[in-house]
Short mmCIF file of C-alpha atoms in Angstrom, two decimals:
data_model
loop_
_atom_site.label_atom_id
_atom_site.label_comp_id
_atom_site.label_asym_id
_atom_site.label_seq_id
_atom_site.Cartn_x
_atom_site.Cartn_y
_atom_site.Cartn_z
CA UNK A 1 28.54 122.88 86.72
CA UNK A 2 27.98 121.13 90.07
CA UNK A 3 24.00 121.36 89.83
CA UNK A 4 23.51 117.79 89.65
CA UNK A 5 26.78 116.42 91.59
CA UNK A 6 27.12 113.04 93.16
CA UNK A 7 29.67 110.48 94.24
CA UNK A 8 27.47 109.01 91.17
CA UNK A 9 29.57 110.64 89.12
CA UNK A 10 33.19 109.84 90.01
CA UNK A 11 35.00 107.46 87.09
CA UNK A 12 38.04 107.21 89.42
CA UNK A 13 39.58 107.76 92.16
CA UNK A 14 43.88 107.62 92.45
CA UNK A 15 46.49 108.76 94.27
CA UNK A 16 49.01 110.66 92.41
CA UNK A 17 52.36 110.34 91.68
CA UNK A 18 54.87 112.17 93.49
CA UNK A 19 56.23 114.26 90.43
CA UNK A 20 51.97 114.99 90.33
CA UNK A 21 51.03 116.17 93.77
CA UNK A 22 54.19 118.13 92.52
CA UNK A 23 52.70 119.88 90.34
CA UNK A 24 49.77 120.45 91.98
CA UNK A 25 51.19 121.81 94.39
CA UNK A 26 53.60 124.49 92.17
CA UNK A 27 50.31 125.59 90.37
CA UNK A 28 47.79 125.90 93.32
CA UNK A 29 51.14 128.23 95.34
CA UNK A 30 50.72 130.36 91.64
CA UNK A 31 47.59 130.54 91.62
CA UNK A 32 47.13 131.72 95.15
CA UNK A 33 49.91 133.22 97.06
CA UNK A 34 48.29 134.03 99.37
CA UNK A 35 47.52 130.41 100.16
CA UNK A 36 51.55 129.43 100.68
CA UNK A 37 52.70 129.99 104.26
CA UNK A 38 49.39 127.09 105.13
CA UNK A 39 50.11 124.54 102.44
CA UNK A 40 51.76 122.63 104.25
CA UNK A 41 48.96 122.20 106.33
CA UNK A 42 46.20 122.19 103.77
CA UNK A 43 48.34 119.64 101.52
CA UNK A 44 50.69 117.49 104.02
CA UNK A 45 54.16 116.33 102.10
CA UNK A 46 53.32 112.95 104.10
CA UNK A 47 49.46 112.50 103.29
CA UNK A 48 48.27 110.60 100.30
CA UNK A 49 47.35 112.87 97.75
CA UNK A 50 43.70 111.67 95.61
CA UNK A 51 43.03 112.94 92.91
CA UNK A 52 38.99 112.17 91.18
CA UNK A 53 38.20 112.61 87.99
CA UNK A 54 34.62 112.71 87.22
CA UNK A 55 32.34 113.86 84.14
CA UNK A 56 33.11 116.75 81.88
CA UNK A 57 36.55 116.89 82.59
CA UNK A 58 36.49 117.43 86.14
CA UNK A 59 38.96 116.51 88.52
CA UNK A 60 39.26 116.98 92.52
CA UNK A 61 41.79 117.43 95.13
CA UNK A 62 41.37 115.62 97.85
CA UNK A 63 43.18 114.92 100.72
CA UNK A 64 42.40 113.29 104.31
CA UNK A 65 38.86 112.54 101.76
CA UNK A 66 37.93 115.97 102.34
CA UNK A 67 37.83 118.06 98.48
CA UNK A 68 39.90 120.76 98.77
CA UNK A 69 40.50 121.55 95.55
CA UNK A 70 39.04 121.52 91.69
CA UNK A 71 39.99 121.94 87.99
CA UNK A 72 38.18 121.94 84.08
CA UNK A 73 40.66 120.45 81.73
CA UNK A 74 43.88 121.68 82.28
CA UNK A 75 42.79 124.43 83.94
CA UNK A 76 43.51 126.92 86.54
CA UNK A 77 43.10 124.69 90.32
CA UNK A 78 40.45 126.72 92.74
CA UNK A 79 39.21 125.92 95.91
CA UNK A 80 36.26 124.00 97.23
CA UNK A 81 33.81 126.43 98.94
CA UNK A 82 34.18 125.58 102.20
CA UNK A 83 38.25 126.14 101.85
CA UNK A 84 37.22 129.20 100.44
CA UNK A 85 35.40 130.04 103.87
CA UNK A 86 38.47 129.67 106.30
CA UNK A 87 40.37 131.74 103.91
CA UNK A 88 38.51 134.05 102.70
CA UNK A 89 41.62 136.64 101.37
CA UNK A 90 42.69 134.32 98.78
CA UNK A 91 41.52 135.10 95.22
CA UNK A 92 40.12 138.42 94.12
CA UNK A 93 36.86 139.67 95.16
CA UNK A 94 33.85 140.64 93.21
CA UNK A 95 30.27 141.72 95.13
CA UNK A 96 26.69 141.40 93.60
CA UNK A 97 23.63 143.20 94.56
CA UNK A 98 21.10 141.43 96.83
CA UNK A 99 18.71 140.91 93.71
CA UNK A 100 21.30 138.89 92.54
CA UNK A 101 21.87 136.51 95.57
CA UNK A 102 18.38 134.13 94.90
CA UNK A 103 19.69 133.02 91.12
CA UNK A 104 23.43 132.17 91.54
CA UNK A 105 22.80 130.24 94.86
CA UNK A 106 20.52 128.27 91.66
CA UNK A 107 23.48 128.34 89.93
CA UNK A 108 22.93 130.85 87.55
CA UNK A 109 25.92 132.74 85.74
CA UNK A 110 26.73 136.10 86.78
CA UNK A 111 25.61 138.88 85.14
CA UNK A 112 26.98 142.13 84.40
CA UNK A 113 24.73 144.02 86.20
CA UNK A 114 25.25 142.99 88.72
CA UNK A 115 28.29 143.33 89.97
CA UNK A 116 28.13 147.07 88.30
CA UNK A 117 24.69 148.14 90.13
CA UNK A 118 25.53 150.29 94.08
CA UNK A 119 25.31 147.23 95.84
CA UNK A 120 27.68 145.37 93.68
CA UNK A 121 31.99 145.57 93.86
CA UNK A 122 34.08 144.73 91.53
CA UNK A 123 37.41 144.53 92.02
CA UNK A 124 40.25 146.26 89.12
CA UNK A 125 42.61 144.21 88.54
CA UNK A 126 40.57 140.59 88.37
CA UNK A 127 41.47 139.71 84.31
CA UNK A 128 39.09 137.86 81.58
CA UNK A 129 39.50 133.63 82.00
CA UNK A 130 40.85 134.10 86.22
CA UNK A 131 38.81 132.42 88.68
CA UNK A 132 37.08 134.78 91.78
CA UNK A 133 35.39 134.49 94.44
CA UNK A 134 31.66 135.19 94.60
CA UNK A 135 30.66 137.49 97.46
CA UNK A 136 27.12 139.02 98.70
CA UNK A 137 25.79 142.64 99.50
CA UNK A 138 25.55 142.63 102.92
CA UNK A 139 27.72 139.47 103.63
CA UNK A 140 30.51 138.34 104.70
CA UNK A 141 31.41 134.80 102.76
CA UNK A 142 31.63 134.25 99.49
CA UNK A 143 28.25 131.78 97.54
CA UNK A 144 29.98 131.39 94.83
CA UNK A 145 33.50 130.91 92.97
CA UNK A 146 33.38 132.49 90.01
CA UNK A 147 35.52 131.77 86.20
CA UNK A 148 35.63 135.76 84.99
CA UNK A 149 34.67 135.90 80.89
CA UNK A 150 35.57 139.89 81.25
CA UNK A 151 37.80 141.54 82.75
CA UNK A 152 36.65 143.74 85.50
CA UNK A 153 37.37 147.18 83.52
CA UNK A 154 35.57 145.68 80.61
CA UNK A 155 32.31 144.41 82.56
CA UNK A 156 31.63 147.78 83.62
CA UNK A 157 32.61 149.35 80.64
CA UNK A 158 30.12 146.75 78.71
CA UNK A 159 27.71 145.70 81.21
CA UNK A 160 26.07 143.64 80.18
CA UNK A 161 25.76 139.67 79.38
CA UNK A 162 27.67 137.95 81.63
CA UNK A 163 30.70 138.74 83.16
CA UNK A 164 32.03 135.59 84.92
CA UNK A 165 31.02 132.17 85.04
CA UNK A 166 29.25 130.72 88.02
CA UNK A 167 31.56 126.96 89.09
CA UNK A 168 30.80 126.22 91.98
CA UNK A 169 28.05 127.79 94.17
CA UNK A 170 27.26 127.70 98.06
CA UNK A 171 24.44 124.11 98.37
CA UNK A 172 25.40 122.66 94.96
CA UNK A 173 26.91 118.80 94.90
CA UNK A 174 30.21 119.67 94.99
CA UNK A 175 28.49 121.39 98.37
CA UNK A 176 27.15 118.63 99.75
CA UNK A 177 29.98 116.33 99.05
CA UNK A 178 31.86 116.91 102.43
CA UNK A 179 33.49 114.30 102.71
CA UNK A 180 33.54 111.56 100.06
CA UNK A 181 34.32 108.18 100.21
CA UNK B 1 57.99 131.91 105.88
CA UNK B 2 55.72 133.88 106.40
CA UNK B 3 53.20 134.44 109.08
CA UNK B 4 50.58 131.84 108.92
CA UNK B 5 47.18 133.65 107.96
CA UNK B 6 44.45 132.58 110.33
CA UNK B 7 41.92 130.26 109.44
CA UNK B 8 38.51 131.26 109.43
CA UNK B 9 35.89 129.16 111.59
CA UNK B 10 32.23 129.90 109.71
CA UNK B 11 29.13 129.41 111.43
CA UNK B 12 27.77 126.25 109.08
CA UNK B 13 23.66 126.34 109.56
CA UNK B 14 23.23 122.31 110.98
CA UNK B 15 19.98 122.08 108.99
CA UNK B 16 21.02 123.21 105.89
CA UNK B 17 24.37 123.88 105.90
CA UNK B 18 25.29 126.77 104.32
CA UNK B 19 26.57 129.16 106.26
CA UNK B 20 24.78 131.05 109.17
CA UNK B 21 23.62 134.27 106.85
CA UNK B 22 22.65 132.94 103.59
CA UNK B 23 19.95 130.66 105.07
CA UNK B 24 17.01 132.96 104.58
CA UNK B 25 18.47 131.99 100.38
CA UNK B 26 18.28 128.09 102.05
CA UNK B 27 15.97 125.07 100.56
CA UNK B 28 13.87 125.93 103.85
CA UNK B 29 14.15 128.67 105.98
CA UNK B 30 11.08 128.41 108.23
CA UNK B 31 13.18 124.68 109.72
CA UNK B 32 16.30 127.23 109.87
CA UNK B 33 14.43 129.46 111.80
CA UNK B 34 14.15 127.94 115.73
CA UNK B 35 18.21 126.99 115.13
CA UNK B 36 19.33 130.37 113.52
CA UNK B 37 17.47 132.38 116.80
CA UNK B 38 19.15 130.53 119.49
CA UNK B 39 22.42 130.65 117.66
CA UNK B 40 23.25 133.73 115.21
CA UNK B 41 20.46 136.63 116.96
CA UNK B 42 22.19 139.03 116.09
CA UNK B 43 22.05 137.78 112.20
CA UNK B 44 18.44 138.30 111.89
CA UNK B 45 17.06 140.59 114.15
CA UNK B 46 13.62 141.00 113.18
CA UNK B 47 13.49 136.71 114.06
CA UNK B 48 14.11 137.10 117.36
CA UNK B 49 11.75 140.01 117.50
CA UNK B 50 8.60 137.78 115.52
CA UNK B 51 9.22 134.89 117.47
CA UNK B 52 9.35 136.49 121.18
CA UNK B 53 5.87 136.90 120.19
CA UNK B 54 4.76 133.53 118.96
CA UNK B 55 5.78 132.52 122.49
CA UNK B 56 4.71 134.82 124.41
CA UNK B 57 1.51 133.27 123.15
CA UNK B 58 1.92 130.22 123.49
CA UNK B 59 3.08 131.07 127.26
CA UNK B 60 -0.31 132.19 127.96
CA UNK B 61 -2.14 129.77 125.95
CA UNK B 62 -0.62 126.96 127.50
CA UNK B 63 -1.26 129.12 131.15
CA UNK B 64 -5.01 129.17 130.01
CA UNK B 65 -5.02 125.59 128.73
CA UNK B 66 -3.98 124.33 132.28
CA UNK B 67 -5.85 127.25 134.05
CA UNK B 68 -8.85 125.09 132.98
CA UNK B 69 -7.61 121.54 132.88
CA UNK B 70 -6.59 122.30 136.53
CA UNK B 71 -10.22 123.62 137.18
CA UNK B 72 -11.89 120.15 136.33
CA UNK B 73 -11.10 117.36 138.23
CA UNK B 74 -8.59 114.77 136.26
CA UNK B 75 -6.68 117.26 134.35
CA UNK B 76 -3.64 116.18 133.75
CA UNK B 77 -4.95 113.20 132.32
CA UNK B 78 -6.12 115.58 129.90
CA UNK B 79 -3.57 117.41 128.98
CA UNK B 80 -1.57 114.80 128.57
CA UNK B 81 -2.93 114.17 125.32
CA UNK B 82 -3.45 117.59 123.71
CA UNK B 83 -0.63 118.54 124.07
CA UNK B 84 0.47 114.78 122.55
CA UNK B 85 -1.60 115.84 119.29
CA UNK B 86 -0.84 119.46 118.94
CA UNK B 87 3.60 118.65 118.22
CA UNK B 88 1.96 115.29 116.18
CA UNK B 89 -0.18 118.02 114.31
CA UNK B 90 3.29 119.73 113.78
CA UNK B 91 4.88 117.29 112.14
CA UNK B 92 2.09 116.01 109.72
CA UNK B 93 2.30 120.00 108.72
CA UNK B 94 5.59 119.17 107.35
CA UNK B 95 4.92 116.64 105.64
CA UNK B 96 3.12 117.92 102.75
CA UNK B 97 5.86 120.55 101.65
CA UNK B 98 7.73 120.05 98.77
CA UNK B 99 10.32 117.94 98.11
CA UNK B 100 9.95 115.49 101.31
CA UNK B 101 6.42 113.94 99.43
CA UNK B 102 8.96 112.80 96.95
CA UNK B 103 11.70 110.77 99.08
CA UNK B 104 11.22 107.35 98.55
CA UNK B 105 9.91 105.13 101.44
CA UNK B 106 12.21 103.88 104.08
CA UNK B 107 12.52 100.73 103.96
CA UNK B 108 14.04 97.01 103.92
CA UNK B 109 13.42 94.22 101.13
CA UNK B 110 15.62 91.19 101.63
CA UNK B 111 15.04 88.42 98.89
CA UNK B 112 16.39 85.39 98.27
CA UNK B 113 17.78 84.04 94.68
CA UNK B 114 17.81 80.58 94.50
CA UNK B 115 20.47 78.81 91.99
CA UNK B 116 22.50 76.39 91.24
CA UNK B 117 18.89 74.47 92.80
CA UNK B 118 20.96 74.14 95.80
CA UNK B 119 23.16 77.47 96.20
CA UNK B 120 21.59 81.06 96.61
CA UNK B 121 21.88 84.53 97.47
CA UNK B 122 20.14 87.00 99.70
CA UNK B 123 19.67 90.25 97.67
CA UNK B 124 19.15 94.03 100.55
CA UNK B 125 18.33 96.28 99.00
CA UNK B 126 17.54 99.80 100.31
CA UNK B 127 19.83 100.09 103.25
CA UNK B 128 21.02 102.95 101.77
CA UNK B 129 17.70 104.71 102.76
CA UNK B 130 18.67 104.70 106.16
CA UNK B 131 21.87 106.04 105.99
CA UNK B 132 23.86 103.29 105.96
CA UNK B 133 27.48 103.15 103.71
CA UNK B 134 27.20 100.24 101.64
CA UNK B 135 30.36 99.56 101.99
CA UNK B 136 30.85 99.18 104.90
CA UNK B 137 27.49 97.09 105.30
CA UNK B 138 28.01 94.12 103.06
CA UNK B 139 31.59 94.08 104.97
CA UNK B 140 29.74 93.70 108.18
CA UNK B 141 27.74 91.16 106.60
CA UNK B 142 30.13 89.11 104.51
CA UNK B 143 32.48 88.77 107.92
CA UNK B 144 29.48 88.14 110.02
CA UNK B 145 27.74 85.08 108.02
CA UNK B 146 31.69 84.64 106.85
CA UNK B 147 30.70 84.67 103.13
CA UNK B 148 31.24 87.35 100.15
CA UNK B 149 28.90 90.37 100.40
CA UNK B 150 29.41 92.83 97.23
CA UNK B 151 27.73 96.23 96.41
CA UNK B 152 25.72 95.60 93.33
CA UNK B 153 24.06 97.92 90.90
CA UNK B 154 21.29 96.26 90.93
CA UNK B 155 18.25 97.55 88.31
CA UNK B 156 17.56 100.79 87.59
CA UNK B 157 19.94 101.93 89.25
CA UNK B 158 20.47 100.63 92.60
CA UNK B 159 22.99 99.44 94.69
CA UNK B 160 22.04 96.95 96.38
CA UNK B 161 23.67 94.05 98.75
CA UNK B 162 24.48 90.84 97.17
CA UNK B 163 25.05 87.84 100.09
CA UNK B 164 26.15 84.68 99.76
CA UNK B 165 23.66 81.80 101.15
CA UNK B 166 20.77 81.69 103.00
CA UNK B 167 21.09 83.96 105.42
CA UNK B 168 17.68 85.67 105.07
CA UNK B 169 16.26 84.44 109.21
CA UNK B 170 19.42 85.74 111.20
CA UNK B 171 19.94 89.13 108.55
CA UNK B 172 16.58 90.68 110.19
CA UNK B 173 18.49 90.61 113.98
CA UNK B 174 21.53 90.89 112.17
CA UNK B 175 20.55 94.59 110.52
CA UNK B 176 18.63 95.62 113.63
CA UNK B 177 21.24 95.17 116.12
CA UNK B 178 23.53 97.21 113.79
CA UNK B 179 22.01 99.63 112.50
CA UNK B 180 19.31 100.84 115.75
CA UNK B 181 17.57 103.56 113.33
CA UNK B 182 16.29 100.40 111.62
CA UNK B 183 13.50 99.92 112.68
CA UNK B 184 12.24 95.77 113.28
CA UNK B 185 8.56 97.15 111.37
CA UNK B 186 10.71 98.40 107.99
CA UNK B 187 12.74 95.33 107.12
CA UNK B 188 10.23 92.79 104.76
CA UNK B 189 10.81 89.40 102.82
CA UNK B 190 10.11 88.72 99.26
CA UNK B 191 8.50 85.43 98.78
CA UNK B 192 6.97 84.05 95.89
CA UNK B 193 7.01 87.15 94.00
CA UNK B 194 4.91 89.22 97.53
CA UNK B 195 6.21 91.42 100.89
CA UNK B 196 6.02 89.67 103.43
CA UNK B 197 6.69 91.71 106.66
CA UNK B 198 9.62 90.19 108.96
CA UNK B 199 8.05 91.40 112.06
#
């Protein structure tokens, strides 16, 4: 999704009003309970929260010019990979085997066999249509953020086709956008 | 409130910006290698072994060359240029590789456009190729010359800076002073439709 993404895709930047800010905070806190204690540090109440609207109904939540979360249309908020690397345990993790890393890092969606093979691992609690962190065999850090197409059980049972949509991966446009002016 | 989970510090490679462990899947693993050897040797044990071998080779070569040159009469003068050529060779080698070739030539083009016979606009193109932030640059230019300066989308989606007034002659000095990365040789004027070097 962020394969080609640059500051040119930004259509507007707005400092949002307090009520919207509260709503965003609330939905992030609901989605990631593990993040709640540090939420005050991440999204300080004092500093302005900026919502960046981009093409394809994409929104970025930005504090101090650093993009922290993104969402599509009214979907769930997902952390950027830089944020996820800091707090790795906030999301459910799915692991792909080593052979898949190359493809994921060029933007491919995650196929079921890559998750069910010996190198992969599945969190059985992962439901369909939720954001998950994509880890890799033998690596400590997440390499992508995905949005599950089917639940972990289905992935195991069907074992065919796209299991997780690749939303954001290492070295894509959003990753390269460390700061946005 | 629950205890704050400690944020994890991830080691990022400054060359390709990926976490160190993903360098091998990055755009240019070769370039990352020197940094990896220094900063994250535990992630790539094979690499360390290779580099050690190579370094040993290099040292032995150097020893050889020194031995030869010192045996000659004016040894020091011959040794110095040979070292220079070897480094320049490396730079040349890197250039043809894949994406770098595509990169646009880094140059700043300055053009004066006359309007209403006695008023003109100076257009500065290509500052962004030197990693200069155009919005900052336009502010600085406006301040320095006390005129309006704005970032404008020029033809073919390129961004350029329009500065009101004829500042073509002072601007070269100003650019080289404020942004030392921009060499004077890379600045060009457009005069009668021809490119003329500023220097």
